[in-house]
Short mmCIF file of C-alpha atoms and ligand atoms in Angstrom, two decimals:
data_model
loop_
_atom_site.label_atom_id
_atom_site.label_comp_id
_atom_site.label_asym_id
_atom_site.label_seq_id
_atom_site.Cartn_x
_atom_site.Cartn_y
_atom_site.Cartn_z
CA MET A 1 68.87 112.46 113.14
CA SER A 2 69.51 113.84 109.67
CA ALA A 3 73.05 113.52 108.40
CA ARG A 4 75.46 116.34 107.55
CA LEU A 5 76.64 116.28 103.93
CA LEU A 6 80.21 115.46 102.96
CA ASP A 7 80.36 117.88 100.05
CA GLY A 8 82.81 116.46 97.49
CA ARG A 9 82.44 119.36 95.07
CA LYS A 10 83.53 121.88 97.70
CA ALA A 11 86.47 119.77 98.90
CA ALA A 12 87.53 119.05 95.30
CA ASP A 13 87.46 122.79 94.50
CA THR A 14 89.84 123.37 97.43
CA THR A 15 92.28 120.75 96.07
CA VAL A 16 92.09 121.99 92.47
CA GLU A 17 92.68 125.57 93.64
CA ARG A 18 95.71 124.47 95.68
CA VAL A 19 97.13 122.72 92.61
CA ARG A 20 96.35 125.73 90.38
CA GLN A 21 98.36 127.97 92.70
CA ALA A 22 101.28 125.54 92.81
CA VAL A 23 101.28 125.26 88.99
CA SER A 24 101.23 129.02 88.65
CA GLU A 25 104.19 129.31 91.07
CA ARG A 26 106.07 126.63 89.06
CA LEU A 27 105.56 128.60 85.86
CA ASP A 28 106.66 131.86 87.53
CA ALA A 29 109.82 130.06 88.67
CA GLY A 30 110.54 128.93 85.08
CA LEU A 31 109.61 125.30 85.73
CA SER A 32 107.59 123.11 83.40
CA ARG A 33 103.81 122.91 83.22
CA PRO A 34 102.51 119.55 84.49
CA GLY A 35 101.04 117.41 81.71
CA LEU A 36 98.53 114.55 81.83
CA ALA A 37 97.97 112.10 78.96
CA VAL A 38 94.62 110.31 78.94
CA ILE A 39 94.01 107.39 76.60
CA LEU A 40 90.51 106.21 75.86
CA VAL A 41 90.16 103.04 73.79
CA GLY A 42 86.76 102.72 72.11
CA ASP A 43 83.73 104.93 72.63
CA ASP A 44 82.06 103.87 75.88
CA ALA A 45 79.63 106.69 76.68
CA ALA A 46 80.25 106.75 80.45
CA SER A 47 84.04 106.72 79.94
CA ARG A 48 83.76 109.66 77.57
CA VAL A 49 81.98 111.68 80.28
CA TYR A 50 84.64 110.75 82.87
CA VAL A 51 87.46 111.71 80.49
CA ARG A 52 85.77 115.03 79.72
CA ASN A 53 85.54 115.77 83.48
CA LYS A 54 89.25 115.02 83.90
CA GLU A 55 90.09 117.30 80.97
CA LYS A 56 88.01 120.13 82.47
CA ALA A 57 89.69 119.74 85.87
CA CYS A 58 93.12 119.90 84.18
CA GLN A 59 92.11 123.15 82.48
CA ARG A 60 91.03 124.64 85.81
CA ALA A 61 94.31 123.65 87.47
CA GLY A 62 96.53 124.84 84.60
CA ILE A 63 97.65 121.29 83.78
CA ALA A 64 98.20 120.48 80.09
CA SER A 65 95.98 117.59 79.04
CA PHE A 66 96.62 115.36 76.06
CA VAL A 67 93.53 113.25 75.40
CA GLU A 68 93.81 110.50 72.79
CA THR A 69 90.84 108.45 71.66
CA LEU A 70 91.95 105.21 70.02
CA ASP A 71 89.76 103.01 67.89
CA VAL A 72 88.12 100.04 69.61
CA SER A 73 90.10 97.75 67.25
CA THR A 74 93.46 98.99 68.67
CA THR A 75 95.56 95.93 69.56
CA GLU A 76 97.15 95.30 72.93
CA GLN A 77 100.57 95.66 71.31
CA GLN A 78 99.68 99.04 69.76
CA LEU A 79 98.42 100.31 73.11
CA LEU A 80 101.54 99.09 74.92
CA GLU A 81 103.72 100.87 72.34
CA ARG A 82 101.78 104.10 72.78
CA VAL A 83 102.24 103.87 76.57
CA GLN A 84 106.00 103.37 76.06
CA GLN A 85 106.15 106.53 73.93
CA LEU A 86 104.32 108.48 76.63
CA ASN A 87 106.61 107.03 79.32
CA ALA A 88 109.51 108.61 77.39
CA ASP A 89 107.76 111.94 76.66
CA PRO A 90 109.09 114.70 78.97
CA ARG A 91 105.95 116.85 78.49
CA VAL A 92 103.86 114.08 80.03
CA HIS A 93 104.12 113.61 83.81
CA GLY A 94 100.98 111.54 84.25
CA ILE A 95 99.49 108.76 82.11
CA LEU A 96 96.01 107.37 82.54
CA VAL A 97 94.40 104.64 80.45
CA GLN A 98 90.67 104.91 81.03
CA LEU A 99 89.13 101.63 82.20
CA PRO A 100 87.52 99.42 81.17
CA VAL A 101 89.57 98.66 78.06
CA PRO A 102 88.04 96.33 75.40
CA ASP A 103 88.07 92.61 76.29
CA HIS A 104 90.91 91.73 73.88
CA ILE A 105 93.31 93.92 75.92
CA ASP A 106 94.77 92.71 79.23
CA GLN A 107 94.00 95.55 81.66
CA SER A 108 96.64 94.73 84.25
CA LEU A 109 99.34 94.29 81.60
CA VAL A 110 98.62 97.80 80.33
CA THR A 111 98.42 99.31 83.82
CA ASN A 112 101.73 97.76 84.79
CA SER A 113 103.40 99.00 81.58
CA ILE A 114 103.01 102.62 82.74
CA ASP A 115 106.11 104.09 84.41
CA PRO A 116 105.14 103.83 88.14
CA TRP A 117 106.07 107.49 88.63
CA LYS A 118 103.69 108.48 85.80
CA ASP A 119 100.91 106.17 87.05
CA VAL A 120 98.67 108.95 88.37
CA ASP A 121 95.76 106.51 88.83
CA GLY A 122 97.91 104.69 91.39
CA PHE A 123 96.90 101.31 89.90
CA HIS A 124 100.41 99.97 89.15
CA ALA A 125 101.39 96.98 91.31
CA GLU A 126 104.40 98.97 92.55
CA ASN A 127 102.22 101.84 93.75
CA VAL A 128 99.74 99.54 95.51
CA GLY A 129 102.73 97.80 97.13
CA ARG A 130 104.19 101.15 98.17
CA LEU A 131 100.87 102.09 99.76
CA ALA A 132 100.77 98.80 101.68
CA LEU A 133 104.34 99.42 102.91
CA ARG A 134 103.67 103.08 103.80
CA GLN A 135 106.28 104.17 101.27
CA LEU A 136 106.17 107.26 99.10
CA GLY A 137 104.36 106.62 95.80
CA LEU A 138 101.32 107.64 93.77
CA ARG A 139 98.18 106.61 95.64
CA PRO A 140 94.95 105.23 94.11
CA CYS A 141 92.72 108.24 93.47
CA THR A 142 89.34 107.25 94.91
CA PRO A 143 90.59 106.10 98.34
CA MET A 144 92.99 109.08 98.45
CA GLY A 145 90.11 111.44 97.62
CA ILE A 146 87.93 109.91 100.34
CA MET A 147 90.69 110.41 102.93
CA THR A 148 90.98 114.06 101.85
CA LEU A 149 87.21 114.52 102.04
CA LEU A 150 87.09 113.09 105.58
CA ARG A 151 89.98 115.22 106.82
CA GLN A 152 88.70 118.41 105.21
CA ASN A 153 85.52 117.88 107.25
CA GLY A 154 87.44 117.32 110.47
CA ILE A 155 86.78 113.55 110.55
CA GLU A 156 89.75 111.65 111.95
CA PRO A 157 89.62 107.86 111.25
CA LYS A 158 92.22 107.04 113.93
CA GLY A 159 90.71 104.55 116.40
CA MET A 160 87.43 104.22 114.50
CA HIS A 161 85.94 100.91 113.50
CA ALA A 162 85.79 101.25 109.71
CA VAL A 163 83.91 98.81 107.51
CA VAL A 164 84.64 98.72 103.77
CA VAL A 165 82.02 96.90 101.73
CA GLY A 166 83.64 95.61 98.53
CA ALA A 167 87.20 94.46 97.91
CA SER A 168 87.99 95.64 94.38
CA ASN A 169 91.53 96.40 93.20
CA ILE A 170 90.83 100.06 92.58
CA VAL A 171 88.64 101.01 95.55
CA GLY A 172 87.91 98.47 98.30
CA ARG A 173 91.35 97.03 98.96
CA PRO A 174 93.37 100.27 98.72
CA MET A 175 90.64 101.99 100.78
CA ALA A 176 91.14 99.42 103.53
CA LEU A 177 94.90 100.08 103.39
CA GLU A 178 94.45 103.86 103.62
CA LEU A 179 92.18 103.47 106.65
CA LEU A 180 94.53 100.99 108.29
CA LEU A 181 97.48 103.34 107.78
CA ALA A 182 95.38 106.14 109.28
CA GLY A 183 94.91 104.11 112.47
CA ALA A 184 91.39 102.76 111.96
CA THR A 185 90.41 99.19 112.83
CA VAL A 186 89.28 97.87 109.48
CA THR A 187 86.83 95.17 108.42
CA VAL A 188 86.58 94.41 104.69
CA THR A 189 83.45 92.60 103.54
CA HIS A 190 83.00 90.96 100.14
CA ARG A 191 80.67 88.64 98.27
CA PHE A 192 81.53 85.65 100.46
CA THR A 193 80.85 87.52 103.73
CA ARG A 194 78.13 85.94 105.84
CA ASP A 195 75.66 88.24 107.60
CA LEU A 196 76.75 91.51 105.99
CA ALA A 197 74.23 93.41 108.13
CA SER A 198 75.98 92.47 111.39
CA HIS A 199 79.26 93.97 110.10
CA VAL A 200 77.66 97.13 108.72
CA ARG A 201 75.86 97.69 112.05
CA GLN A 202 79.23 97.95 113.82
CA ALA A 203 80.69 100.56 111.47
CA GLU A 204 81.53 103.98 112.86
CA LEU A 205 82.87 104.71 109.38
CA LEU A 206 81.25 102.88 106.47
CA VAL A 207 82.58 102.92 102.90
CA VAL A 208 80.28 101.22 100.40
CA ALA A 209 82.01 100.33 97.13
CA VAL A 210 80.05 97.42 95.73
CA GLY A 211 79.20 98.78 92.28
CA LYS A 212 75.60 97.56 92.68
CA PRO A 213 72.63 99.27 94.31
CA ASN A 214 70.68 97.84 97.26
CA VAL A 215 73.33 95.46 98.65
CA VAL A 216 73.56 97.53 101.84
CA ASP A 217 70.33 98.59 103.52
CA GLY A 218 70.18 102.12 104.95
CA ASP A 219 68.42 100.76 108.07
CA TRP A 220 71.58 98.83 109.02
CA ILE A 221 73.61 102.00 109.51
CA ARG A 222 74.75 102.66 113.07
CA PRO A 223 73.35 105.93 114.45
CA GLY A 224 75.83 108.77 113.86
CA ALA A 225 78.09 106.78 111.49
CA VAL A 226 80.16 108.47 108.78
CA VAL A 227 78.90 107.02 105.48
CA VAL A 228 80.76 107.19 102.16
CA ASP A 229 78.99 105.91 99.04
CA VAL A 230 81.36 105.21 96.14
CA GLY A 231 78.73 103.81 93.75
CA ILE A 232 77.18 105.73 90.89
CA HIS A 233 74.33 104.33 88.82
CA ARG A 234 72.11 105.93 86.21
CA LEU A 235 68.44 105.09 86.61
CA GLU A 236 65.97 104.71 83.75
CA ASP A 237 64.59 108.21 84.37
CA GLY A 238 68.14 109.58 83.83
CA SER A 239 68.78 110.43 87.49
CA LEU A 240 71.88 109.23 89.36
CA ARG A 241 72.06 107.26 92.60
CA GLY A 242 74.74 105.54 94.63
CA ASP A 243 75.03 102.01 95.99
CA LEU A 244 72.94 103.14 98.98
CA ASP A 245 69.41 104.44 99.16
CA PHE A 246 70.33 107.98 100.23
CA GLU A 247 67.01 108.82 101.91
CA SER A 248 67.02 105.83 104.25
CA ALA A 249 70.79 105.99 104.89
CA LYS A 250 70.73 109.64 105.91
CA LYS A 251 68.18 108.98 108.66
CA ASN A 252 70.78 107.11 110.73
CA ALA A 253 74.08 108.55 109.45
CA GLY A 254 75.90 111.42 111.16
CA TRP A 255 77.70 112.33 107.92
CA ILE A 256 77.00 111.12 104.38
CA THR A 257 78.27 111.71 100.85
CA PRO A 258 75.68 112.71 98.25
CA VAL A 259 75.60 111.06 94.80
CA PRO A 260 76.43 112.87 92.61
CA GLY A 261 78.72 115.45 94.24
CA GLY A 262 80.40 113.23 96.83
CA VAL A 263 83.20 110.82 95.95
CA GLY A 264 83.24 111.42 92.16
CA PRO A 265 84.73 114.96 92.25
CA MET A 266 87.26 113.80 94.87
CA THR A 267 88.59 111.08 92.53
CA VAL A 268 89.22 113.71 89.85
CA ALA A 269 90.79 116.09 92.39
CA SER A 270 93.20 113.33 93.50
CA LEU A 271 94.18 112.74 89.89
CA ILE A 272 95.02 116.43 89.52
CA SER A 273 96.97 116.36 92.76
CA ASN A 274 98.86 113.20 91.70
CA THR A 275 99.80 114.82 88.39
CA LEU A 276 101.42 117.72 90.26
CA ILE A 277 103.21 115.27 92.59
CA ALA A 278 104.49 113.29 89.56
CA CYS A 279 105.69 116.50 87.90
CA GLU A 280 107.47 117.73 91.04
CA ARG A 281 109.18 114.38 91.42
CA PHE A 282 110.19 114.44 87.74
CA ASP A 283 111.97 117.72 88.37
CA GLY A 284 113.44 116.53 91.63
CA VAL A 285 111.53 119.35 93.35
CA ASP A 286 109.32 118.47 96.27
N1 GUN B 301 87.28 103.90 85.12
C1 GUN B 301 86.45 104.20 86.17
N2 GUN B 301 87.12 104.87 87.12
C2 GUN B 301 88.39 105.01 86.67
C3 GUN B 301 89.56 105.63 87.20
O1 GUN B 301 89.57 106.18 88.31
N3 GUN B 301 90.67 105.57 86.41
C4 GUN B 301 90.68 104.93 85.21
N4 GUN B 301 91.83 104.90 84.53
N5 GUN B 301 89.63 104.36 84.69
C5 GUN B 301 88.49 104.40 85.42
#
């Protein structure tokens, strides 16, 4: 068997186009243009690329983007004050502080200082709590993007046995919640899990979000499984790969995300979608 591709670029284009149309209709109706503020502290090369991609997606969707690069020496207090100003700025409907922030800044303090209804990353404790309680809120972008990618390809998680490998705050745990809310039976594995292979072998839907290559072996994948690889790693020759070895994984999988071009574009598309949702809520229009 050779797997069908879950094409994240195509699905992301569909989302961005939907948002572009909605923004254009807002403007025609005399409503405000959605705005996204992105703060980058320091000059991490990978973060700069991610921020540039977010800026480009905003341009395509007609969202105003305000990117601020702050010096690596910016104090926690200065960053918190800047977030407060953006919380009060009516042109800004979404605020994103690119992670990681330098070590002298407490990441969760900063994340939780963002107005929950401007937290378009969906990282605020209130938004994660709202997701767990199935309440309306802004949802973490990567898990939300993966759910969109599955559904746009006609894959319905209800009743499936889903296995999420990795239990991080921003992917693994909210991914497990999304799948649970969608009616899947969910196993979450983590670094203390014994016999990872036996869990992976049972997965009808497998989401690998370890952040390290070669933890999951492609040979463990159940024949026909839907496989989502969240990892992205740059190799010495400059090429990109995911957490999985794509060539071995695709032999067993029924569906698989490529890297690049799978989950990455969907994360950005969810951010764009969340910015529109935040703007509509700001206006009381939904
Ligand atoms: N760093 C890596 N991924 C992300 C993301 O989705 N949002 C933010 N804010 N920082 C990140």
